[in-house]
């Protein structure tokens, strides 16, 4: 007997049938004597549809009102789920963020959770109820509704698990867990039984889109045991936890990200402070920069290349073009025909030759590497976007990550 937080994503509660199916899963956990808190996302594509509705009225709606609108998707899910549980004979209560005591700052659209006052949740649990909480939303100190950013329900679930001191947090989704590669690209991709928080963070932010990366950071900080598993079957899923005791695998998985673009600032003066000026301008415009490469200078100039997400490309180009004189640069060029493939593994730092193996796999496929970046637990290469599938397969094969052929 314990306290469990379960989170179900939008595809798991997409219609009445899915909701009844999830209700039964919740009841199974509750019937084992657990206290159960459930976090839900909006049904199916509801959040996208709500945003589309807003866009019909205005292409720049106020962020406060957009949060007011977007948060309604989760409110629908939790009410329906509480009804489903009641219909099956169980006591349940649905709570939106203000009722559940999830307080955030006032940054609409990407609010951060500041504190959780869990009195109400504990009171309902003590009365034997299953508590259903709206994911993705919070309330600020003015009492206004905020949202945590797309995919934020995972973060709600982990934050609640931490605040309630839950035994673990189960994230239910439409895949069986975390894989060695995207199963849509690599047929023999293998589901991983365990990954470390660090590995999961890299996998999440490198495009493995199973978990919101803020949720993994939070789980790491508060040591919340996370389980990622499917809502459609009873398979075991993937456990995300601290590294202690786990054997450090050299390479855990191969990920890719096609949502990137590369910019090059050409012929900037080769003097101190130029990189500072450039990246300060971008930071001030809230542009997130990923891989950076500075060329060895020729004469007294050099080129600085870096990547951003595609949605921030045009703004980045504008910012730089406006400041060419200030930067002492000649021009800025860019391409969208670029993608990032990466390998991730906590044991990488201790094993020589991992990079060479990865580059060898790419070389044998005739794939050109444009930029490389490395950290303790990952190596990323920029390649042409149209070579992603080939690259992921080749690297996955070379490291023997797949299920053995039967
Ligand atoms: N419904 C929100 C979204 O689609 C939050 C979530 O699904 O986690 O972004
Ligand atoms: Mg969603």
mmCIF file with all atom_site columns, C-alpha atoms in Angstrom, residues 197-374:
data_model
loop_
_atom_site.group_PDB
_atom_site.id
_atom_site.type_symbol
_atom_site.label_atom_id
_atom_site.label_alt_id
_atom_site.label_comp_id
_atom_site.label_asym_id
_atom_site.label_entity_id
_atom_site.label_seq_id
_atom_site.pdbx_PDB_ins_code
_atom_site.Cartn_x
_atom_site.Cartn_y
_atom_site.Cartn_z
_atom_site.occupancy
_atom_site.B_iso_or_equiv
_atom_site.pdbx_formal_charge
_atom_site.auth_seq_id
_atom_site.auth_comp_id
_atom_site.auth_asym_id
_atom_site.auth_atom_id
_atom_site.pdbx_PDB_model_num
ATOM 1   C CA . UNK A 1 197 ? 17.656 10.556 -15.218 1.00 0.00 ? 197 UNK A CA 1
ATOM 2   C CA . UNK A 1 198 ? 20.613 12.001 -17.105 1.00 0.00 ? 198 UNK A CA 1
ATOM 3   C CA . UNK A 1 199 ? 20.117 9.670  -20.028 1.00 0.00 ? 199 UNK A CA 1
ATOM 4   C CA . UNK A 1 200 ? 16.394 10.371 -20.094 1.00 0.00 ? 200 UNK A CA 1
ATOM 5   C CA . UNK A 1 201 ? 17.046 14.114 -20.030 1.00 0.00 ? 201 UNK A CA 1
ATOM 6   C CA . UNK A 1 202 ? 19.266 13.822 -23.068 1.00 0.00 ? 202 UNK A CA 1
ATOM 7   C CA . UNK A 1 203 ? 16.817 11.488 -24.779 1.00 0.00 ? 203 UNK A CA 1
ATOM 8   C CA . UNK A 1 204 ? 13.911 13.838 -24.034 1.00 0.00 ? 204 UNK A CA 1
ATOM 9   C CA . UNK A 1 205 ? 15.644 16.983 -25.208 1.00 0.00 ? 205 UNK A CA 1
ATOM 10  C CA . UNK A 1 206 ? 17.228 15.275 -28.211 1.00 0.00 ? 206 UNK A CA 1
ATOM 11  C CA . UNK A 1 207 ? 13.886 14.548 -29.720 1.00 0.00 ? 207 UNK A CA 1
ATOM 12  C CA . UNK A 1 208 ? 12.738 11.241 -28.176 1.00 0.00 ? 208 UNK A CA 1
ATOM 13  C CA . UNK A 1 209 ? 9.558  13.076 -27.159 1.00 0.00 ? 209 UNK A CA 1
ATOM 14  C CA . UNK A 1 210 ? 8.358  10.496 -24.636 1.00 0.00 ? 210 UNK A CA 1
ATOM 15  C CA . UNK A 1 211 ? 8.560  12.838 -21.656 1.00 0.00 ? 211 UNK A CA 1
ATOM 16  C CA . UNK A 1 212 ? 8.517  16.591 -21.223 1.00 0.00 ? 212 UNK A CA 1
ATOM 17  C CA . UNK A 1 213 ? 12.130 17.391 -20.314 1.00 0.00 ? 213 UNK A CA 1
ATOM 18  C CA . UNK A 1 214 ? 11.201 19.676 -17.443 1.00 0.00 ? 214 UNK A CA 1
ATOM 19  C CA . UNK A 1 215 ? 9.471  16.686 -15.844 1.00 0.00 ? 215 UNK A CA 1
ATOM 20  C CA . UNK A 1 216 ? 12.671 14.658 -16.003 1.00 0.00 ? 216 UNK A CA 1
ATOM 21  C CA . UNK A 1 217 ? 14.701 17.479 -14.450 1.00 0.00 ? 217 UNK A CA 1
ATOM 22  C CA . UNK A 1 218 ? 12.180 17.706 -11.656 1.00 0.00 ? 218 UNK A CA 1
ATOM 23  C CA . UNK A 1 219 ? 12.163 13.941 -11.136 1.00 0.00 ? 219 UNK A CA 1
ATOM 24  C CA . UNK A 1 220 ? 15.953 14.035 -10.928 1.00 0.00 ? 220 UNK A CA 1
ATOM 25  C CA . UNK A 1 221 ? 15.980 16.894 -8.409  1.00 0.00 ? 221 UNK A CA 1
ATOM 26  C CA . UNK A 1 222 ? 13.434 15.260 -6.128  1.00 0.00 ? 222 UNK A CA 1
ATOM 27  C CA . UNK A 1 223 ? 14.445 11.646 -6.857  1.00 0.00 ? 223 UNK A CA 1
ATOM 28  C CA . UNK A 1 224 ? 10.951 10.764 -8.013  1.00 0.00 ? 224 UNK A CA 1
ATOM 29  C CA . UNK A 1 225 ? 10.904 7.226  -9.386  1.00 0.00 ? 225 UNK A CA 1
ATOM 30  C CA . UNK A 1 226 ? 9.353  7.452  -12.833 1.00 0.00 ? 226 UNK A CA 1
ATOM 31  C CA . UNK A 1 227 ? 7.858  4.640  -14.849 1.00 0.00 ? 227 UNK A CA 1
ATOM 32  C CA . UNK A 1 228 ? 6.958  5.177  -18.508 1.00 0.00 ? 228 UNK A CA 1
ATOM 33  C CA . UNK A 1 229 ? 4.517  2.603  -19.872 1.00 0.00 ? 229 UNK A CA 1
ATOM 34  C CA . UNK A 1 230 ? 1.622  2.060  -22.239 1.00 0.00 ? 230 UNK A CA 1
ATOM 35  C CA . UNK A 1 231 ? -1.999 2.668  -21.290 1.00 0.00 ? 231 UNK A CA 1
ATOM 36  C CA . UNK A 1 232 ? -3.070 0.094  -23.882 1.00 0.00 ? 232 UNK A CA 1
ATOM 37  C CA . UNK A 1 233 ? -1.416 -3.019 -22.387 1.00 0.00 ? 233 UNK A CA 1
ATOM 38  C CA . UNK A 1 234 ? 0.148  -4.325 -19.187 1.00 0.00 ? 234 UNK A CA 1
ATOM 39  C CA . UNK A 1 235 ? 3.782  -4.423 -20.315 1.00 0.00 ? 235 UNK A CA 1
ATOM 40  C CA . UNK A 1 236 ? 6.372  -3.430 -17.779 1.00 0.00 ? 236 UNK A CA 1
ATOM 41  C CA . UNK A 1 237 ? 7.539  -0.135 -19.280 1.00 0.00 ? 237 UNK A CA 1
ATOM 42  C CA . UNK A 1 238 ? 10.793 1.728  -18.651 1.00 0.00 ? 238 UNK A CA 1
ATOM 43  C CA . UNK A 1 239 ? 11.977 2.771  -15.207 1.00 0.00 ? 239 UNK A CA 1
ATOM 44  C CA . UNK A 1 240 ? 13.735 6.149  -14.975 1.00 0.00 ? 240 UNK A CA 1
ATOM 45  C CA . UNK A 1 241 ? 15.902 6.478  -11.884 1.00 0.00 ? 241 UNK A CA 1
ATOM 46  C CA . UNK A 1 242 ? 19.290 7.473  -10.479 1.00 0.00 ? 242 UNK A CA 1
ATOM 47  C CA . UNK A 1 243 ? 22.417 5.771  -11.785 1.00 0.00 ? 243 UNK A CA 1
ATOM 48  C CA . UNK A 1 244 ? 23.464 4.062  -8.551  1.00 0.00 ? 244 UNK A CA 1
ATOM 49  C CA . UNK A 1 245 ? 23.596 0.283  -8.878  1.00 0.00 ? 245 UNK A CA 1
ATOM 50  C CA . UNK A 1 246 ? 22.691 0.333  -12.520 1.00 0.00 ? 246 UNK A CA 1
ATOM 51  C CA . UNK A 1 247 ? 25.298 -0.891 -14.922 1.00 0.00 ? 247 UNK A CA 1
ATOM 52  C CA . UNK A 1 248 ? 26.328 2.000  -17.092 1.00 0.00 ? 248 UNK A CA 1
ATOM 53  C CA . UNK A 1 249 ? 25.665 1.041  -20.667 1.00 0.00 ? 249 UNK A CA 1
ATOM 54  C CA . UNK A 1 250 ? 28.038 2.643  -23.115 1.00 0.00 ? 250 UNK A CA 1
ATOM 55  C CA . UNK A 1 251 ? 25.372 3.612  -25.625 1.00 0.00 ? 251 UNK A CA 1
ATOM 56  C CA . UNK A 1 252 ? 21.707 3.418  -24.626 1.00 0.00 ? 252 UNK A CA 1
ATOM 57  C CA . UNK A 1 253 ? 20.015 4.805  -27.674 1.00 0.00 ? 253 UNK A CA 1
ATOM 58  C CA . UNK A 1 254 ? 20.081 6.805  -30.886 1.00 0.00 ? 254 UNK A CA 1
ATOM 59  C CA . UNK A 1 255 ? 17.878 9.861  -31.215 1.00 0.00 ? 255 UNK A CA 1
ATOM 60  C CA . UNK A 1 256 ? 17.305 12.484 -33.850 1.00 0.00 ? 256 UNK A CA 1
ATOM 61  C CA . UNK A 1 257 ? 15.840 15.924 -34.096 1.00 0.00 ? 257 UNK A CA 1
ATOM 62  C CA . UNK A 1 258 ? 14.650 17.451 -37.357 1.00 0.00 ? 258 UNK A CA 1
ATOM 63  C CA . UNK A 1 259 ? 13.228 20.583 -35.783 1.00 0.00 ? 259 UNK A CA 1
ATOM 64  C CA . UNK A 1 260 ? 16.433 22.530 -36.193 1.00 0.00 ? 260 UNK A CA 1
ATOM 65  C CA . UNK A 1 261 ? 17.986 25.089 -38.502 1.00 0.00 ? 261 UNK A CA 1
ATOM 66  C CA . UNK A 1 262 ? 21.583 26.236 -38.861 1.00 0.00 ? 262 UNK A CA 1
ATOM 67  C CA . UNK A 1 263 ? 22.758 29.823 -39.140 1.00 0.00 ? 263 UNK A CA 1
ATOM 68  C CA . UNK A 1 264 ? 26.215 31.051 -40.016 1.00 0.00 ? 264 UNK A CA 1
ATOM 69  C CA . UNK A 1 265 ? 27.396 34.552 -39.261 1.00 0.00 ? 265 UNK A CA 1
ATOM 70  C CA . UNK A 1 266 ? 30.012 35.207 -41.892 1.00 0.00 ? 266 UNK A CA 1
ATOM 71  C CA . UNK A 1 267 ? 33.289 37.060 -41.497 1.00 0.00 ? 267 UNK A CA 1
ATOM 72  C CA . UNK A 1 268 ? 32.931 38.514 -38.033 1.00 0.00 ? 268 UNK A CA 1
ATOM 73  C CA . UNK A 1 269 ? 35.966 40.353 -36.714 1.00 0.00 ? 269 UNK A CA 1
ATOM 74  C CA . UNK A 1 270 ? 38.344 38.051 -34.839 1.00 0.00 ? 270 UNK A CA 1
ATOM 75  C CA . UNK A 1 271 ? 38.526 40.073 -31.616 1.00 0.00 ? 271 UNK A CA 1
ATOM 76  C CA . UNK A 1 272 ? 37.437 39.404 -28.021 1.00 0.00 ? 272 UNK A CA 1
ATOM 77  C CA . UNK A 1 273 ? 33.765 39.949 -27.203 1.00 0.00 ? 273 UNK A CA 1
ATOM 78  C CA . UNK A 1 274 ? 32.226 39.136 -30.569 1.00 0.00 ? 274 UNK A CA 1
ATOM 79  C CA . UNK A 1 275 ? 30.717 35.804 -29.522 1.00 0.00 ? 275 UNK A CA 1
ATOM 80  C CA . UNK A 1 276 ? 29.460 37.481 -26.371 1.00 0.00 ? 276 UNK A CA 1
ATOM 81  C CA . UNK A 1 277 ? 27.738 40.224 -28.371 1.00 0.00 ? 277 UNK A CA 1
ATOM 82  C CA . UNK A 1 278 ? 26.138 37.740 -30.763 1.00 0.00 ? 278 UNK A CA 1
ATOM 83  C CA . UNK A 1 279 ? 24.799 35.312 -28.198 1.00 0.00 ? 279 UNK A CA 1
ATOM 84  C CA . UNK A 1 280 ? 23.722 38.085 -25.841 1.00 0.00 ? 280 UNK A CA 1
ATOM 85  C CA . UNK A 1 281 ? 21.576 39.530 -28.632 1.00 0.00 ? 281 UNK A CA 1
ATOM 86  C CA . UNK A 1 282 ? 20.000 36.125 -29.195 1.00 0.00 ? 282 UNK A CA 1
ATOM 87  C CA . UNK A 1 283 ? 19.499 35.496 -25.488 1.00 0.00 ? 283 UNK A CA 1
ATOM 88  C CA . UNK A 1 284 ? 17.822 38.870 -25.079 1.00 0.00 ? 284 UNK A CA 1
ATOM 89  C CA . UNK A 1 285 ? 15.432 37.860 -27.858 1.00 0.00 ? 285 UNK A CA 1
ATOM 90  C CA . UNK A 1 286 ? 14.705 34.621 -25.924 1.00 0.00 ? 286 UNK A CA 1
ATOM 91  C CA . UNK A 1 287 ? 16.245 32.498 -28.667 1.00 0.00 ? 287 UNK A CA 1
ATOM 92  C CA . UNK A 1 288 ? 17.560 29.139 -27.561 1.00 0.00 ? 288 UNK A CA 1
ATOM 93  C CA . UNK A 1 289 ? 20.863 28.255 -29.186 1.00 0.00 ? 289 UNK A CA 1
ATOM 94  C CA . UNK A 1 290 ? 22.036 24.657 -29.378 1.00 0.00 ? 290 UNK A CA 1
ATOM 95  C CA . UNK A 1 291 ? 25.233 23.517 -31.113 1.00 0.00 ? 291 UNK A CA 1
ATOM 96  C CA . UNK A 1 292 ? 27.827 26.257 -31.694 1.00 0.00 ? 292 UNK A CA 1
ATOM 97  C CA . UNK A 1 293 ? 30.842 26.052 -33.944 1.00 0.00 ? 293 UNK A CA 1
ATOM 98  C CA . UNK A 1 294 ? 33.435 28.749 -34.480 1.00 0.00 ? 294 UNK A CA 1
ATOM 99  C CA . UNK A 1 295 ? 35.729 28.370 -37.460 1.00 0.00 ? 295 UNK A CA 1
ATOM 100 C CA . UNK A 1 296 ? 39.453 28.980 -37.274 1.00 0.00 ? 296 UNK A CA 1
ATOM 101 C CA . UNK A 1 297 ? 39.930 32.488 -38.566 1.00 0.00 ? 297 UNK A CA 1
ATOM 102 C CA . UNK A 1 298 ? 41.301 33.567 -41.909 1.00 0.00 ? 298 UNK A CA 1
ATOM 103 C CA . UNK A 1 299 ? 42.887 37.027 -42.137 1.00 0.00 ? 299 UNK A CA 1
ATOM 104 C CA . UNK A 1 300 ? 41.325 38.753 -39.162 1.00 0.00 ? 300 UNK A CA 1
ATOM 105 C CA . UNK A 1 301 ? 37.826 37.306 -39.489 1.00 0.00 ? 301 UNK A CA 1
ATOM 106 C CA . UNK A 1 302 ? 36.066 34.071 -38.572 1.00 0.00 ? 302 UNK A CA 1
ATOM 107 C CA . UNK A 1 303 ? 32.629 32.476 -39.043 1.00 0.00 ? 303 UNK A CA 1
ATOM 108 C CA . UNK A 1 304 ? 30.328 31.468 -36.209 1.00 0.00 ? 304 UNK A CA 1
ATOM 109 C CA . UNK A 1 305 ? 27.703 28.811 -36.914 1.00 0.00 ? 305 UNK A CA 1
ATOM 110 C CA . UNK A 1 306 ? 24.997 27.595 -34.571 1.00 0.00 ? 306 UNK A CA 1
ATOM 111 C CA . UNK A 1 307 ? 21.629 25.878 -34.535 1.00 0.00 ? 307 UNK A CA 1
ATOM 112 C CA . UNK A 1 308 ? 18.210 26.985 -33.307 1.00 0.00 ? 308 UNK A CA 1
ATOM 113 C CA . UNK A 1 309 ? 14.761 25.403 -33.501 1.00 0.00 ? 309 UNK A CA 1
ATOM 114 C CA . UNK A 1 310 ? 13.044 26.014 -36.845 1.00 0.00 ? 310 UNK A CA 1
ATOM 115 C CA . UNK A 1 311 ? 10.356 28.144 -35.254 1.00 0.00 ? 311 UNK A CA 1
ATOM 116 C CA . UNK A 1 312 ? 13.034 30.592 -34.105 1.00 0.00 ? 312 UNK A CA 1
ATOM 117 C CA . UNK A 1 313 ? 14.943 30.752 -37.376 1.00 0.00 ? 313 UNK A CA 1
ATOM 118 C CA . UNK A 1 314 ? 13.367 33.816 -38.960 1.00 0.00 ? 314 UNK A CA 1
ATOM 119 C CA . UNK A 1 315 ? 13.565 35.791 -35.740 1.00 0.00 ? 315 UNK A CA 1
ATOM 120 C CA . UNK A 1 316 ? 17.233 34.834 -35.341 1.00 0.00 ? 316 UNK A CA 1
ATOM 121 C CA . UNK A 1 317 ? 18.032 35.938 -38.883 1.00 0.00 ? 317 UNK A CA 1
ATOM 122 C CA . UNK A 1 318 ? 16.224 39.243 -38.298 1.00 0.00 ? 318 UNK A CA 1
ATOM 123 C CA . UNK A 1 319 ? 18.049 39.932 -35.051 1.00 0.00 ? 319 UNK A CA 1
ATOM 124 C CA . UNK A 1 320 ? 21.431 39.313 -36.672 1.00 0.00 ? 320 UNK A CA 1
ATOM 125 C CA . UNK A 1 321 ? 20.669 41.246 -39.846 1.00 0.00 ? 321 UNK A CA 1
ATOM 126 C CA . UNK A 1 322 ? 19.646 44.250 -37.783 1.00 0.00 ? 322 UNK A CA 1
ATOM 127 C CA . UNK A 1 323 ? 22.974 44.077 -35.936 1.00 0.00 ? 323 UNK A CA 1
ATOM 128 C CA . UNK A 1 324 ? 25.497 43.259 -38.679 1.00 0.00 ? 324 UNK A CA 1
ATOM 129 C CA . UNK A 1 325 ? 27.374 46.526 -38.145 1.00 0.00 ? 325 UNK A CA 1
ATOM 130 C CA . UNK A 1 326 ? 27.347 46.174 -34.380 1.00 0.00 ? 326 UNK A CA 1
ATOM 131 C CA . UNK A 1 327 ? 28.766 42.651 -34.728 1.00 0.00 ? 327 UNK A CA 1
ATOM 132 C CA . UNK A 1 328 ? 31.215 43.722 -37.417 1.00 0.00 ? 328 UNK A CA 1
ATOM 133 C CA . UNK A 1 329 ? 29.963 40.854 -39.572 1.00 0.00 ? 329 UNK A CA 1
ATOM 134 C CA . UNK A 1 330 ? 29.485 40.623 -43.326 1.00 0.00 ? 330 UNK A CA 1
ATOM 135 C CA . UNK A 1 331 ? 26.356 38.514 -43.644 1.00 0.00 ? 331 UNK A CA 1
ATOM 136 C CA . UNK A 1 332 ? 24.243 35.763 -42.177 1.00 0.00 ? 332 UNK A CA 1
ATOM 137 C CA . UNK A 1 333 ? 23.327 32.603 -44.069 1.00 0.00 ? 333 UNK A CA 1
ATOM 138 C CA . UNK A 1 334 ? 21.040 29.790 -42.993 1.00 0.00 ? 334 UNK A CA 1
ATOM 139 C CA . UNK A 1 335 ? 19.622 26.399 -43.916 1.00 0.00 ? 335 UNK A CA 1
ATOM 140 C CA . UNK A 1 336 ? 16.675 24.314 -42.826 1.00 0.00 ? 336 UNK A CA 1
ATOM 141 C CA . UNK A 1 337 ? 18.026 21.242 -44.560 1.00 0.00 ? 337 UNK A CA 1
ATOM 142 C CA . UNK A 1 338 ? 19.693 20.000 -41.437 1.00 0.00 ? 338 UNK A CA 1
ATOM 143 C CA . UNK A 1 339 ? 19.040 17.465 -38.677 1.00 0.00 ? 339 UNK A CA 1
ATOM 144 C CA . UNK A 1 340 ? 20.771 16.211 -35.572 1.00 0.00 ? 340 UNK A CA 1
ATOM 145 C CA . UNK A 1 341 ? 21.462 12.556 -34.778 1.00 0.00 ? 341 UNK A CA 1
ATOM 146 C CA . UNK A 1 342 ? 22.801 11.700 -31.350 1.00 0.00 ? 342 UNK A CA 1
ATOM 147 C CA . UNK A 1 343 ? 23.887 8.760  -29.272 1.00 0.00 ? 343 UNK A CA 1
ATOM 148 C CA . UNK A 1 344 ? 23.257 8.778  -25.534 1.00 0.00 ? 344 UNK A CA 1
ATOM 149 C CA . UNK A 1 345 ? 24.728 6.688  -22.739 1.00 0.00 ? 345 UNK A CA 1
ATOM 150 C CA . UNK A 1 346 ? 25.956 7.296  -19.210 1.00 0.00 ? 346 UNK A CA 1
ATOM 151 C CA . UNK A 1 347 ? 28.942 4.981  -19.675 1.00 0.00 ? 347 UNK A CA 1
ATOM 152 C CA . UNK A 1 348 ? 30.280 6.784  -22.727 1.00 0.00 ? 348 UNK A CA 1
ATOM 153 C CA . UNK A 1 349 ? 32.811 8.978  -20.967 1.00 0.00 ? 349 UNK A CA 1
ATOM 154 C CA . UNK A 1 350 ? 34.679 5.918  -19.675 1.00 0.00 ? 350 UNK A CA 1
ATOM 155 C CA . UNK A 1 351 ? 34.942 4.159  -23.039 1.00 0.00 ? 351 UNK A CA 1
ATOM 156 C CA . UNK A 1 352 ? 37.303 5.248  -25.784 1.00 0.00 ? 352 UNK A CA 1
ATOM 157 C CA . UNK A 1 353 ? 36.341 4.845  -29.412 1.00 0.00 ? 353 UNK A CA 1
ATOM 158 C CA . UNK A 1 354 ? 32.634 5.523  -29.117 1.00 0.00 ? 354 UNK A CA 1
ATOM 159 C CA . UNK A 1 355 ? 32.810 8.634  -31.280 1.00 0.00 ? 355 UNK A CA 1
ATOM 160 C CA . UNK A 1 356 ? 34.918 6.848  -33.869 1.00 0.00 ? 356 UNK A CA 1
ATOM 161 C CA . UNK A 1 357 ? 32.363 4.046  -34.067 1.00 0.00 ? 357 UNK A CA 1
ATOM 162 C CA . UNK A 1 358 ? 29.550 6.523  -34.629 1.00 0.00 ? 358 UNK A CA 1
ATOM 163 C CA . UNK A 1 359 ? 31.469 8.482  -37.273 1.00 0.00 ? 359 UNK A CA 1
ATOM 164 C CA . UNK A 1 360 ? 32.446 5.210  -38.945 1.00 0.00 ? 360 UNK A CA 1
ATOM 165 C CA . UNK A 1 361 ? 28.805 4.168  -39.259 1.00 0.00 ? 361 UNK A CA 1
ATOM 166 C CA . UNK A 1 362 ? 28.009 7.510  -40.911 1.00 0.00 ? 362 UNK A CA 1
ATOM 167 C CA . UNK A 1 363 ? 31.058 7.385  -43.169 1.00 0.00 ? 363 UNK A CA 1
ATOM 168 C CA . UNK A 1 364 ? 30.168 3.915  -44.469 1.00 0.00 ? 364 UNK A CA 1
ATOM 169 C CA . UNK A 1 365 ? 26.775 5.280  -45.518 1.00 0.00 ? 365 UNK A CA 1
ATOM 170 C CA . UNK A 1 366 ? 28.435 8.228  -47.252 1.00 0.00 ? 366 UNK A CA 1
ATOM 171 C CA . UNK A 1 367 ? 26.801 10.668 -44.842 1.00 0.00 ? 367 UNK A CA 1
ATOM 172 C CA . UNK A 1 368 ? 28.631 13.945 -44.399 1.00 0.00 ? 368 UNK A CA 1
ATOM 173 C CA . UNK A 1 369 ? 28.905 15.442 -40.903 1.00 0.00 ? 369 UNK A CA 1
ATOM 174 C CA . UNK A 1 370 ? 28.472 19.231 -40.765 1.00 0.00 ? 370 UNK A CA 1
ATOM 175 C CA . UNK A 1 371 ? 28.985 19.859 -37.061 1.00 0.00 ? 371 UNK A CA 1
ATOM 176 C CA . UNK A 1 372 ? 29.750 17.751 -34.000 1.00 0.00 ? 372 UNK A CA 1
ATOM 177 C CA . UNK A 1 373 ? 29.091 18.346 -30.353 1.00 0.00 ? 373 UNK A CA 1
ATOM 178 C CA . UNK A 1 374 ? 29.817 16.151 -27.360 1.00 0.00 ? 374 UNK A CA 1
#
